[in-house]
Short mmCIF file of C-alpha atoms and ligand atoms in Angstrom, two decimals:
data_model
loop_
_atom_site.label_atom_id
_atom_site.label_comp_id
_atom_site.label_asym_id
_atom_site.label_seq_id
_atom_site.Cartn_x
_atom_site.Cartn_y
_atom_site.Cartn_z
CA MET K 1 -0.19 0.13 -0.12
CA SER K 2 1.70 3.13 -1.63
CA GLY K 3 2.06 6.83 1.12
CA LEU K 4 0.59 5.43 3.63
CA SER K 5 1.99 4.39 7.04
CA GLU K 6 2.05 1.50 8.98
CA ASP K 7 -0.29 3.83 11.54
CA ASP K 8 -2.37 5.17 8.56
CA VAL K 9 -2.21 0.71 7.88
CA LEU K 10 -3.58 -0.17 11.38
CA GLN K 11 -6.30 2.87 12.12
CA ARG K 12 -7.70 1.72 8.81
CA ALA K 13 -7.74 -1.88 9.40
CA ASP K 14 -9.47 -0.94 13.21
CA LYS K 15 -11.92 0.99 11.79
CA ALA K 16 -12.74 -1.78 9.09
CA PHE K 17 -12.48 -4.35 12.50
CA GLN K 18 -15.76 -2.45 14.41
CA VAL K 19 -17.07 -2.36 11.26
CA TYR K 20 -15.71 -6.42 9.58
CA ARG K 21 -16.64 -8.19 13.25
CA TYR K 22 -20.42 -7.59 13.09
CA ILE K 23 -20.62 -8.51 9.79
CA SER K 24 -22.24 -12.32 9.39
CA ALA K 25 -20.47 -15.38 9.23
CA GLN K 26 -23.23 -16.12 6.26
CA LYS K 27 -21.72 -12.35 4.41
CA ARG K 28 -18.64 -13.13 5.52
CA ALA K 29 -18.15 -17.24 4.31
CA ALA K 30 -20.32 -15.52 0.58
CA PHE K 31 -17.00 -12.72 0.12
CA LEU K 32 -13.79 -16.38 0.93
CA HIS K 33 -15.59 -17.93 -1.80
CA ALA K 34 -16.13 -14.37 -4.12
CA ILE K 35 -11.58 -14.34 -3.34
CA ALA K 36 -11.36 -18.08 -4.78
CA ALA K 37 -13.47 -17.21 -7.98
CA GLU K 38 -11.81 -14.06 -8.79
CA ILE K 39 -8.16 -15.96 -7.89
CA ASP K 40 -9.09 -18.34 -10.53
CA ASN K 41 -10.11 -16.00 -12.88
CA LEU K 42 -6.36 -14.57 -12.93
CA THR K 43 -6.18 -17.27 -14.95
CA ASP K 44 -2.79 -18.63 -15.51
CA ASP K 45 -1.14 -15.34 -16.47
CA LEU K 46 -0.87 -15.71 -11.87
CA ILE K 47 1.04 -18.81 -12.30
CA ARG K 48 3.36 -17.29 -15.46
CA ILE K 49 4.15 -14.57 -12.35
CA ALA K 50 4.77 -17.16 -9.90
CA ALA K 51 7.02 -19.30 -11.94
CA GLU K 52 8.80 -16.04 -12.68
CA GLU K 53 9.43 -15.02 -9.66
CA THR K 54 10.30 -17.72 -7.26
CA CYS K 55 11.82 -21.07 -10.21
CA LEU K 56 9.33 -23.13 -8.66
CA PRO K 57 7.21 -25.23 -11.77
CA GLU K 58 3.84 -24.53 -13.33
CA ALA K 59 2.10 -27.83 -12.43
CA ARG K 60 3.08 -26.97 -8.75
CA LEU K 61 1.81 -24.20 -8.53
CA LYS K 62 -1.26 -25.21 -10.40
CA ASN K 63 -0.97 -27.60 -7.39
CA GLU K 64 -0.78 -24.63 -5.27
CA ARG K 65 -2.49 -21.81 -6.58
CA GLY K 66 -5.76 -25.25 -5.70
CA ARG K 67 -5.36 -25.73 -2.97
CA THR K 68 -5.39 -21.80 -1.64
CA THR K 69 -8.59 -21.86 -3.72
CA ASN K 70 -9.41 -24.72 -1.40
CA GLN K 71 -8.51 -23.48 1.34
CA LEU K 72 -10.68 -20.37 1.23
CA LYS K 73 -13.57 -22.16 0.67
CA ALA K 74 -13.54 -24.68 3.05
CA PHE K 75 -12.82 -22.21 6.02
CA ALA K 76 -16.30 -20.85 4.04
CA GLN K 77 -18.03 -24.07 4.55
CA LEU K 78 -16.88 -23.95 8.12
CA LEU K 79 -18.12 -20.76 8.70
CA GLN K 80 -21.53 -22.14 7.50
CA ALA K 81 -22.13 -24.65 10.14
CA GLY K 82 -21.68 -22.24 12.93
CA ASP K 83 -20.20 -25.24 15.01
CA TRP K 84 -16.96 -23.23 15.16
CA VAL K 85 -17.36 -20.52 17.63
CA GLN K 86 -18.62 -23.56 20.52
CA ALA K 87 -21.97 -21.29 21.32
CA THR K 88 -22.40 -23.05 24.74
CA ILE K 89 -24.92 -22.02 27.33
CA ASP K 90 -25.36 -23.16 31.78
CA THR K 91 -28.43 -21.48 31.99
CA GLY K 92 -28.99 -20.04 35.57
CA ASP K 93 -30.76 -21.55 37.90
CA THR K 94 -32.80 -18.59 40.10
CA GLU K 95 -33.36 -21.85 42.91
CA ARG K 96 -30.51 -23.08 43.96
CA LYS K 97 -28.94 -22.47 48.04
CA PRO K 98 -27.73 -20.30 48.72
CA LEU K 99 -27.21 -18.50 45.64
CA PRO K 100 -28.73 -18.12 42.26
CA ARG K 101 -26.67 -19.27 39.58
CA PRO K 102 -26.39 -17.02 36.66
CA ASP K 103 -26.44 -16.78 33.13
CA LEU K 104 -23.76 -17.60 31.04
CA ARG K 105 -23.18 -17.58 27.84
CA LYS K 106 -19.85 -17.77 25.83
CA MET K 107 -19.06 -18.18 22.24
CA LEU K 108 -16.06 -17.25 19.62
CA PHE K 109 -15.21 -14.13 19.44
CA PRO K 110 -12.54 -12.50 17.00
CA ILE K 111 -9.34 -10.77 18.01
CA GLY K 112 -9.04 -6.89 16.32
CA PRO K 113 -6.27 -6.31 12.85
CA VAL K 114 -3.98 -9.69 12.38
CA VAL K 115 -0.02 -9.36 10.68
CA VAL K 116 0.39 -11.40 8.43
CA PHE K 117 3.68 -12.83 6.97
CA GLY K 118 3.78 -14.11 3.88
CA ALA K 119 5.82 -17.13 2.79
CA SER K 120 8.57 -17.68 0.57
CA ASN K 121 7.55 -20.95 -0.24
CA PHE K 122 4.67 -21.00 -1.00
CA PRO K 123 4.02 -17.98 -2.98
CA LEU K 124 -0.02 -18.67 -3.08
CA ALA K 125 -0.23 -21.16 -0.47
CA PHE K 126 1.26 -19.16 2.39
CA SER K 127 1.23 -15.99 1.19
CA THR K 128 -1.49 -13.07 0.68
CA ALA K 129 -4.99 -15.12 0.61
CA GLY K 130 -3.22 -17.96 2.25
CA GLY K 131 -3.69 -20.23 5.05
CA ASP K 132 -3.30 -17.77 7.25
CA THR K 133 -5.47 -14.63 5.84
CA ALA K 134 -7.96 -16.98 5.15
CA SER K 135 -8.61 -18.90 8.87
CA ALA K 136 -8.54 -14.61 9.67
CA LEU K 137 -10.48 -12.84 7.52
CA ALA K 138 -13.01 -16.31 7.98
CA SER K 139 -12.76 -15.78 12.19
CA GLY K 140 -14.41 -11.69 11.78
CA CYS K 141 -10.65 -10.82 11.28
CA THR K 142 -9.63 -7.44 9.60
CA VAL K 143 -5.82 -8.29 7.84
CA VAL K 144 -2.70 -6.59 6.34
CA VAL K 145 -0.17 -8.92 4.98
CA LYS K 146 3.51 -8.23 4.99
CA SER K 147 4.10 -9.45 1.42
CA HIS K 148 7.68 -11.78 0.89
CA PRO K 149 9.97 -9.11 -1.48
CA ALA K 150 10.88 -12.73 -3.40
CA HIS K 151 7.65 -12.79 -5.05
CA PRO K 152 6.30 -8.72 -5.44
CA ARG K 153 3.84 -9.28 -8.72
CA THR K 154 2.39 -12.14 -7.59
CA SER K 155 1.12 -10.88 -3.90
CA ALA K 156 -0.17 -7.36 -5.85
CA LEU K 157 -1.74 -10.13 -7.79
CA VAL K 158 -3.71 -11.83 -5.49
CA SER K 159 -3.99 -8.49 -3.71
CA SER K 160 -6.12 -7.42 -6.09
CA ALA K 161 -8.49 -10.51 -6.78
CA ILE K 162 -9.06 -9.19 -2.72
CA ARG K 163 -9.82 -6.18 -3.32
CA GLU K 164 -12.61 -6.72 -6.25
CA ALA K 165 -13.86 -9.73 -4.07
CA ILE K 166 -15.05 -7.02 -1.35
CA ARG K 167 -16.33 -4.57 -3.92
CA GLN K 168 -18.63 -7.34 -4.72
CA CYS K 169 -19.80 -7.87 -1.02
CA GLY K 170 -20.17 -4.46 -0.35
CA LEU K 171 -17.95 -4.63 2.59
CA PRO K 172 -15.30 -2.61 4.06
CA GLY K 173 -12.62 -1.29 1.85
CA ASP K 174 -9.93 -1.57 4.54
CA ILE K 175 -10.38 -5.12 5.63
CA PHE K 176 -7.57 -6.35 3.11
CA GLN K 177 -4.21 -4.36 2.82
CA GLU K 178 -1.04 -5.21 1.67
CA VAL K 179 1.62 -3.88 2.70
CA SER K 180 5.20 -4.26 -0.60
CA ASP K 181 8.02 -2.29 2.38
CA THR K 182 10.36 -4.72 1.89
CA SER K 183 12.03 -3.39 4.99
CA ILE K 184 12.48 -5.49 8.20
CA GLU K 185 11.37 -2.81 9.47
CA ALA K 186 8.07 -2.16 7.63
CA GLY K 187 7.28 -5.22 9.74
CA GLN K 188 8.75 -4.70 12.79
CA ARG K 189 6.55 -1.63 13.24
CA LEU K 190 4.05 -3.66 12.10
CA VAL K 191 3.90 -5.89 15.80
CA GLN K 192 4.45 -3.38 17.70
CA HIS K 193 1.80 -1.37 16.66
CA ARG K 194 -1.16 -1.35 19.96
CA LEU K 195 -3.77 -1.72 17.08
CA THR K 196 -2.11 -5.55 16.08
CA LYS K 197 -3.83 -7.46 17.66
CA ALA K 198 -1.34 -11.13 16.33
CA VAL K 199 0.83 -12.17 13.53
CA ALA K 200 1.07 -15.03 11.91
CA PHE K 201 4.52 -15.28 11.01
CA THR K 202 6.17 -18.92 7.92
CA GLY K 203 9.17 -18.17 7.57
CA SER K 204 13.49 -19.00 9.50
CA PHE K 205 13.70 -19.86 13.17
CA GLN K 206 15.11 -15.78 13.45
CA GLY K 207 12.46 -14.36 11.70
CA GLY K 208 10.05 -15.28 13.67
CA LYS K 209 11.54 -15.65 16.85
CA ALA K 210 12.30 -12.55 16.39
CA LEU K 211 8.92 -10.87 15.62
CA PHE K 212 7.80 -12.96 18.66
CA ASP K 213 10.01 -11.64 21.44
CA LEU K 214 8.59 -6.91 19.76
CA ALA K 215 5.56 -8.95 20.48
CA GLY K 216 6.59 -9.73 24.15
CA LYS K 217 7.58 -6.38 25.06
CA ARG K 218 4.87 -4.60 23.69
CA GLU K 219 3.23 -2.42 27.26
CA GLU K 220 0.25 -5.05 24.82
CA PRO K 221 1.98 -8.12 24.45
CA ILE K 222 0.27 -9.97 21.31
CA PRO K 223 0.61 -13.73 20.38
CA VAL K 224 2.32 -13.89 17.45
CA TYR K 225 2.10 -17.59 15.21
CA ALA K 226 5.37 -18.44 14.69
CA GLU K 227 5.55 -21.51 12.17
CA MET K 228 9.78 -22.24 12.13
CA GLY K 229 11.08 -24.70 10.76
CA SER K 230 11.08 -28.43 11.20
CA ILE K 231 13.78 -31.13 10.58
CA ASN K 232 11.72 -33.46 11.09
CA PRO K 233 12.97 -37.05 12.14
CA VAL K 234 12.47 -40.02 10.28
CA VAL K 235 13.15 -43.55 12.13
CA LEU K 236 14.32 -45.70 9.50
CA LEU K 237 12.63 -49.44 11.72
CA PRO K 238 15.12 -52.52 10.34
CA GLY K 239 12.80 -55.24 9.61
CA ILE K 240 12.34 -52.06 6.62
CA VAL K 241 15.48 -51.08 5.79
CA ARG K 242 16.29 -54.77 5.31
CA GLU K 243 13.36 -55.00 2.80
CA SER K 244 11.75 -53.33 0.39
CA ASP K 245 12.48 -52.38 -2.24
CA THR K 246 11.03 -48.90 -2.64
CA LEU K 247 12.15 -46.69 0.71
CA PRO K 248 14.97 -45.26 -0.44
CA ALA K 249 13.78 -44.03 -4.16
CA THR K 250 10.21 -43.01 -1.09
CA LEU K 251 12.48 -40.46 0.78
CA ALA K 252 14.87 -39.35 -1.85
CA SER K 253 12.18 -37.72 -4.12
CA SER K 254 10.77 -36.31 -0.16
CA ILE K 255 14.05 -34.56 0.41
CA LEU K 256 14.76 -33.44 -3.13
CA LEU K 257 10.83 -32.49 -3.30
CA GLY K 258 10.71 -28.79 -4.94
CA VAL K 259 14.95 -28.06 -4.15
CA GLY K 260 14.19 -29.20 -0.85
CA GLN K 261 12.51 -26.04 0.04
CA PHE K 262 9.71 -27.08 2.51
CA CYS K 263 9.16 -26.60 6.59
CA THR K 264 7.38 -30.42 5.87
CA ASN K 265 11.04 -32.06 4.58
CA PRO K 266 12.77 -34.92 6.55
CA GLY K 267 16.22 -33.77 6.77
CA LEU K 268 17.16 -36.38 9.47
CA LEU K 269 16.81 -40.11 9.20
CA ILE K 270 17.68 -42.48 11.95
CA ALA K 271 18.34 -46.23 11.60
CA LEU K 272 19.65 -48.88 13.09
CA ASP K 273 23.19 -50.30 11.82
CA THR K 274 21.73 -54.03 11.44
CA ASP K 275 22.15 -56.31 8.40
CA GLY K 276 20.67 -54.65 4.98
CA PHE K 277 21.69 -50.88 6.55
CA THR K 278 25.02 -50.53 4.13
CA SER K 279 22.97 -51.46 1.42
CA PHE K 280 20.07 -48.83 2.21
CA LEU K 281 22.63 -46.81 2.62
CA HIS K 282 24.77 -47.02 -1.42
CA LYS K 283 20.67 -47.32 -2.96
CA LEU K 284 19.16 -44.34 -1.06
CA ALA K 285 22.82 -42.64 -2.21
CA ALA K 286 23.39 -43.84 -5.53
CA GLU K 287 19.02 -42.32 -5.81
CA MET K 288 19.33 -38.59 -4.48
CA ALA K 289 22.79 -38.34 -7.10
CA GLN K 290 21.28 -38.66 -10.31
CA ALA K 291 19.10 -35.02 -9.03
CA SER K 292 21.12 -32.17 -10.75
CA PRO K 293 20.75 -28.10 -8.10
CA GLY K 294 17.94 -26.97 -8.92
CA ASN K 295 17.06 -23.14 -9.27
CA MET K 296 15.66 -22.19 -5.63
CA LEU K 297 13.44 -19.06 -4.54
CA HIS K 298 15.63 -16.36 -4.02
CA THR K 299 19.02 -14.97 -3.80
CA GLY K 300 19.02 -15.57 -0.33
CA ILE K 301 17.80 -18.45 0.33
CA ALA K 302 20.66 -20.37 -1.94
CA ALA K 303 23.26 -18.75 0.00
CA ALA K 304 21.76 -20.17 3.01
CA TYR K 305 21.25 -22.87 2.61
CA LYS K 306 25.37 -23.10 1.11
CA HIS K 307 26.86 -21.88 4.29
CA LYS K 308 24.60 -23.88 6.08
CA LYS K 309 24.80 -27.61 4.07
CA SER K 310 28.59 -26.77 4.13
CA GLU K 311 28.92 -26.26 7.99
CA ALA K 312 26.35 -28.61 8.26
CA LEU K 313 29.03 -31.23 6.39
CA HIS K 314 32.07 -30.35 7.66
CA GLN K 315 31.17 -30.79 11.18
CA LYS K 316 33.24 -33.48 13.45
CA GLY K 317 32.37 -37.08 12.14
CA VAL K 318 30.35 -36.32 9.72
CA HIS K 319 30.69 -37.81 5.76
CA THR K 320 29.21 -36.84 2.85
CA LEU K 321 28.00 -39.55 1.70
CA ILE K 322 27.40 -38.38 -2.22
CA GLN K 323 29.76 -35.97 -4.90
CA GLU K 324 28.11 -33.08 -4.70
CA LYS K 325 27.23 -30.88 -7.94
CA THR K 326 29.09 -27.84 -8.74
CA ASP K 327 25.97 -24.84 -8.31
CA THR K 328 26.51 -22.64 -11.93
CA THR K 329 24.17 -19.91 -11.11
CA GLU K 330 24.46 -18.48 -7.13
CA ARG K 331 20.40 -19.04 -7.43
CA GLN K 332 21.04 -23.49 -7.56
CA GLY K 333 21.68 -25.23 -4.45
CA ALA K 334 22.88 -28.82 -5.14
CA PRO K 335 21.72 -32.48 -2.78
CA ALA K 336 23.83 -33.64 -0.65
CA LEU K 337 23.33 -37.39 2.00
CA ALA K 338 25.59 -37.01 4.77
CA LEU K 339 26.23 -39.79 7.50
CA VAL K 340 26.80 -39.43 10.78
CA ASP K 341 27.22 -41.73 14.21
CA ALA K 342 25.29 -40.83 17.04
CA ARG K 343 27.36 -40.23 19.40
CA ASP K 344 28.62 -36.76 17.01
CA PHE K 345 24.82 -36.27 16.36
CA ILE K 346 23.43 -35.74 19.86
CA ALA K 347 26.30 -33.97 21.06
CA ASN K 348 26.41 -31.09 18.43
CA PRO K 349 24.14 -28.71 18.26
CA ILE K 350 24.83 -27.14 14.89
CA LEU K 351 23.98 -30.45 12.82
CA LYS K 352 20.45 -30.60 14.75
CA GLU K 353 19.79 -27.33 12.99
CA GLU K 354 17.48 -26.55 9.85
CA VAL K 355 19.64 -26.93 6.84
CA PHE K 356 16.45 -25.19 4.48
CA GLY K 357 17.06 -27.18 0.94
CA PRO K 358 17.75 -30.46 -0.54
CA TYR K 359 20.00 -32.75 2.33
CA SER K 360 19.69 -34.83 4.96
CA LEU K 361 21.87 -36.68 7.28
CA ILE K 362 21.84 -39.94 7.75
CA VAL K 363 22.36 -41.24 11.80
CA LYS K 364 23.36 -44.56 12.79
CA CYS K 365 22.37 -45.89 15.67
CA GLU K 366 24.11 -48.62 17.23
CA ASP K 367 20.98 -50.04 19.50
CA GLU K 368 17.48 -49.13 20.44
CA GLU K 369 18.97 -47.54 23.68
CA GLU K 370 20.70 -45.68 21.31
CA LEU K 371 18.35 -44.52 18.49
CA LYS K 372 15.97 -43.87 22.07
CA ARG K 373 19.09 -41.33 22.95
CA VAL K 374 19.83 -39.64 19.87
CA VAL K 375 15.24 -38.41 19.05
CA GLN K 376 15.47 -37.31 23.07
CA SER K 377 18.08 -34.47 21.70
CA LEU K 378 15.80 -33.64 18.92
CA LYS K 379 14.40 -30.06 19.28
CA GLY K 380 10.37 -30.12 19.03
CA GLN K 381 9.54 -30.60 15.45
CA LEU K 382 6.80 -29.48 13.15
CA THR K 383 6.53 -33.82 11.78
CA ALA K 384 8.59 -37.40 13.26
CA THR K 385 7.88 -40.28 10.91
CA VAL K 386 8.58 -44.15 11.76
CA PHE K 387 8.89 -46.54 8.40
CA GLY K 388 8.08 -50.06 9.70
CA LEU K 389 6.80 -54.00 9.34
CA PRO K 390 4.28 -54.12 10.92
CA GLN K 391 5.23 -56.62 12.82
CA GLU K 392 8.03 -54.85 14.32
CA LEU K 393 6.30 -51.76 14.05
CA PRO K 394 4.50 -53.07 17.78
CA VAL K 395 8.47 -53.97 19.44
CA TYR K 396 9.65 -50.55 19.00
CA ARG K 397 6.50 -48.54 20.51
CA GLU K 398 8.80 -46.68 23.06
CA VAL K 399 10.41 -44.99 20.03
CA ILE K 400 6.69 -44.34 18.44
CA GLY K 401 6.41 -42.64 22.03
CA LEU K 402 9.33 -40.95 22.74
CA LEU K 403 8.99 -38.98 18.96
CA GLN K 404 5.38 -38.32 19.39
CA THR K 405 6.65 -36.03 22.61
CA ARG K 406 8.21 -33.35 19.89
CA CYS K 407 6.52 -33.41 17.27
CA GLY K 408 2.73 -32.00 16.34
CA ARG K 409 2.29 -34.24 13.48
CA LEU K 410 3.28 -38.11 13.56
CA ILE K 411 3.27 -39.98 10.41
CA CYS K 412 3.67 -43.92 10.17
CA ASN K 413 4.71 -45.40 6.93
CA GLY K 414 5.09 -42.02 4.12
CA VAL K 415 7.08 -38.94 3.99
CA PRO K 416 6.05 -35.90 6.16
CA THR K 417 6.85 -33.75 2.87
CA GLY K 418 3.14 -33.12 1.64
CA VAL K 419 0.39 -31.59 4.31
CA GLU K 420 -3.25 -32.13 3.61
CA VAL K 421 -5.77 -28.99 4.59
CA THR K 422 -8.87 -30.69 6.80
CA LYS K 423 -9.68 -30.09 10.14
CA ALA K 424 -8.04 -33.31 11.94
CA MET K 425 -4.23 -31.68 10.16
CA GLN K 426 -1.91 -30.24 12.87
CA HIS K 427 1.31 -28.41 11.29
CA GLY K 428 2.84 -26.98 14.24
CA GLY K 429 5.31 -27.91 16.65
CA PRO K 430 7.04 -27.56 19.95
CA TYR K 431 9.15 -25.14 20.41
CA PRO K 432 11.78 -24.16 17.59
CA SER K 433 8.84 -25.97 15.11
CA SER K 434 6.99 -23.22 16.46
CA THR K 435 5.73 -20.58 19.40
CA ASP K 436 3.03 -22.64 19.34
CA SER K 437 2.36 -26.01 19.81
CA LYS K 438 -1.50 -25.62 20.97
CA PHE K 439 -1.98 -24.71 17.28
CA THR K 440 -1.61 -25.11 14.33
CA SER K 441 -1.32 -22.65 10.68
CA VAL K 442 -2.82 -25.40 7.88
CA GLY K 443 -6.65 -26.98 8.35
CA THR K 444 -9.35 -25.24 8.87
CA ASP K 445 -8.36 -25.52 13.43
CA ALA K 446 -5.99 -21.73 12.25
CA ILE K 447 -9.13 -19.92 12.53
CA TYR K 448 -8.75 -20.37 16.93
CA ARG K 449 -5.78 -18.32 16.77
CA PHE K 450 -7.17 -15.21 15.77
CA VAL K 451 -10.84 -16.04 18.36
CA ARG K 452 -10.87 -15.47 22.06
CA PRO K 453 -14.13 -16.86 23.54
CA VAL K 454 -15.84 -13.55 25.20
CA CYS K 455 -18.86 -15.24 28.42
CA PHE K 456 -22.30 -13.20 28.20
CA GLN K 457 -23.88 -12.83 32.03
CA ASP K 458 -27.36 -12.94 33.00
CA PHE K 459 -27.91 -10.80 28.40
CA PRO K 460 -31.11 -9.69 27.73
CA GLU K 461 -31.57 -12.56 24.56
CA ALA K 462 -31.75 -9.42 22.35
CA LEU K 463 -28.11 -7.87 23.13
CA LEU K 464 -26.91 -12.08 22.96
CA PRO K 465 -25.59 -12.95 19.46
CA PRO K 466 -27.72 -14.93 17.54
CA GLU K 467 -25.29 -18.51 17.92
CA LEU K 468 -26.20 -17.77 21.91
CA GLN K 469 -29.84 -16.36 22.05
CA ASN K 470 -33.05 -19.04 23.05
CA LYS K 471 -34.32 -19.88 19.63
CA ASN K 472 -31.93 -20.33 17.22
CA GLU K 473 -32.99 -20.52 13.40
CA LEU K 474 -29.36 -21.06 12.58
CA ASN K 475 -29.56 -24.73 12.72
CA ILE K 476 -25.56 -24.80 15.16
CA TRP K 477 -24.40 -27.49 17.43
CA ARG K 478 -24.26 -25.76 20.56
CA CYS K 479 -23.66 -27.14 24.34
CA VAL K 480 -26.31 -26.21 26.20
CA ASN K 481 -26.09 -26.75 30.12
CA ASN K 482 -23.94 -29.94 29.26
CA THR K 483 -25.67 -31.21 26.30
CA TRP K 484 -24.79 -30.87 22.86
CA THR K 485 -27.56 -29.90 20.66
CA ARG K 486 -29.24 -28.44 17.26
CA ALA K 487 -31.94 -25.34 18.27
CA ALA K 488 -32.77 -22.57 16.59
CA ILE K 489 -32.25 -19.47 16.48
CA GLN K 490 -33.51 -16.47 15.28
CA THR K 491 -30.93 -14.44 13.26
CA PHE K 492 -29.65 -11.58 15.05
CA ASN K 493 -27.81 -7.64 14.33
CA LEU K 494 -26.22 -6.10 16.94
CA GLN K 495 -25.81 -2.73 15.57
CA GLN K 496 -29.59 -3.06 15.54
CA ALA K 497 -29.68 -3.40 19.36
P1 LIG R 501 12.69 -14.96 6.42
O1 LIG R 501 14.46 -14.35 6.37
O2 LIG R 501 12.26 -15.83 7.72
O3 LIG R 501 11.72 -14.38 6.25
C1 LIG R 501 10.04 -14.40 6.12
C2 LIG R 501 9.81 -12.83 6.18
O4 LIG R 501 9.86 -11.73 7.61
C3 LIG R 501 9.55 -11.70 5.65
O5 LIG R 501 8.95 -10.96 5.21
C4 LIG R 501 11.09 -11.11 5.94
O6 LIG R 501 10.86 -10.23 5.39
C5 LIG R 501 10.50 -10.63 7.64
N1 LIG R 501 11.60 -10.84 8.31
C6 LIG R 501 12.80 -11.80 8.46
N2 LIG R 501 13.26 -11.89 10.32
C7 LIG R 501 12.44 -10.71 10.22
C8 LIG R 501 12.99 -9.46 11.36
N3 LIG R 501 14.67 -10.14 12.99
N4 LIG R 501 12.08 -8.35 11.95
C9 LIG R 501 10.40 -8.58 10.83
N5 LIG R 501 10.84 -9.23 9.99
C10 LIG R 501 11.41 -10.01 10.24
O7 LIG R 501 12.15 -16.50 5.94
P2 LIG R 501 12.55 -16.19 3.79
O8 LIG R 501 13.48 -15.03 3.10
O9 LIG R 501 11.56 -16.59 2.70
O10 LIG R 501 14.51 -17.92 4.25
C11 LIG R 501 14.82 -17.54 4.40
C12 LIG R 501 14.94 -18.62 5.25
O11 LIG R 501 13.92 -19.01 6.03
C13 LIG R 501 15.81 -19.96 4.48
O12 LIG R 501 16.30 -19.74 4.12
C14 LIG R 501 14.46 -20.92 5.28
O13 LIG R 501 16.24 -21.31 6.89
C15 LIG R 501 13.55 -20.47 6.02
N6 LIG R 501 12.44 -20.25 5.50
C16 LIG R 501 11.49 -21.37 6.47
C17 LIG R 501 10.26 -21.60 6.36
C18 LIG R 501 9.51 -23.24 6.59
O14 LIG R 501 8.90 -22.86 6.42
N7 LIG R 501 10.04 -22.59 8.03
C19 LIG R 501 9.82 -21.14 4.96
C20 LIG R 501 10.36 -20.24 4.37
C21 LIG R 501 11.72 -20.26 4.40
P3 LIG R 501 11.14 -8.93 4.90
O15 LIG R 501 10.82 -8.60 3.91
O16 LIG R 501 12.00 -7.40 5.29
O17 LIG R 501 12.98 -10.18 4.10
#
């Protein structure tokens, strides 16, 4: 948004919020559908421009566009069902002794203007109209997007689609604003502004933690929901390592997918040094060696990859398993695979850091006890995976139990890359993979980051929001006196009260 200071932007966002928070869930759902339609109207120009800016293949970007519009539609469906507000009613009891019990009615409400930082690795699904924006707008919050400098034209196009949807739906223009200032300071001012009520971020640990600290130092601290990446440990049990012909190719394609630029990239493989392990290593290395260096999202990410990879490969006890190919341009990232003993891994914090790119480190363990110590040495992760034969999985129940303590999503016999957008998805794990492991940034539960409960005590029916009134024409599920019921409440507009 040119010419406006961050203060202007937040003042506008807050003013728009005072109107938008009363807009019915049905109208918000129609708005989300309109954004999805307008994104589709951008045609393949959007794909072409995003591909030029990010070097991501067009097929991948088309998929991502589908995911983006489906996310918007999923939140619209959630609003139409209505139950997500968790309407809960405990009716009063005037006869209770020694004191009457008041009538208590609680539900979730939007918190206010939300600042969203667009991610570089998902120019559509985690940027301007991505999951953070969709969930915040669905909740009734207004949104200020700090677009990522790596894809400014893509962001501008998607912003124009959102503005057109706002116009068609007759909503206040400032419910969505984009700030395209490419300085770190602009983002910091947005986070520090007193009218900002929450922040959503996907990117580096350094960026997410800096914003989290900044928000914590405000006079009124606010939540920063930062997803800051992960090394996504994959435990390979001995039977499957020995018997599976497909495991090496499956793992290699996940490590190499999108030049390794996924927060769910399997950056750490952990296995026992048993029969078949050496042959597995050779096969995995052969699969990885076939790949050529690919263009990364931006030169900064490529430079960070080369630096982090080189640092990891030069640590004590780390052995490179494939002959590294030379990058021909500064934007390219060549694949890397390395091996280290469990003892050297456990002792070295550098080896537990994310190397964002087509890189993975294999940790060789002597026995199950050492494998457990490796898992216990790990920090919080977005995902953890176990590959095993059906008969050996129960034998390693304790290892699986330890993995569960480290992650937000636990996967059995599948790769961590590929995150479904559903209600049951959890994309957020213990720190430092996320700043708050109780929330997800993918799936419809992402809406709960931007709401807070308010309880109404002894309020007259006419002043209650429709979801909490006795008669409910919205036909939503709600909890009345500890029993889930469907009721009919009249539609009601608080502004008219
Ligand atoms: P980034 O450096 O974390 O930047 C993301 C956004 O945050 C940018 O808009 C950036 O501002 C802003 N930002 C970063 N540090 C900040 C600070 N101290 N104060 C205020 N704002 C700050 O991420 P990136 O550019 O996408 O990639 C860099 C590295 O992040 C990668 O090499 C990779 O390690 C990691 N990464 C992780 C994920 C993941 O899924 N977890 C995704 C992408 C990248 P500007 O717009 O001013 O640059």
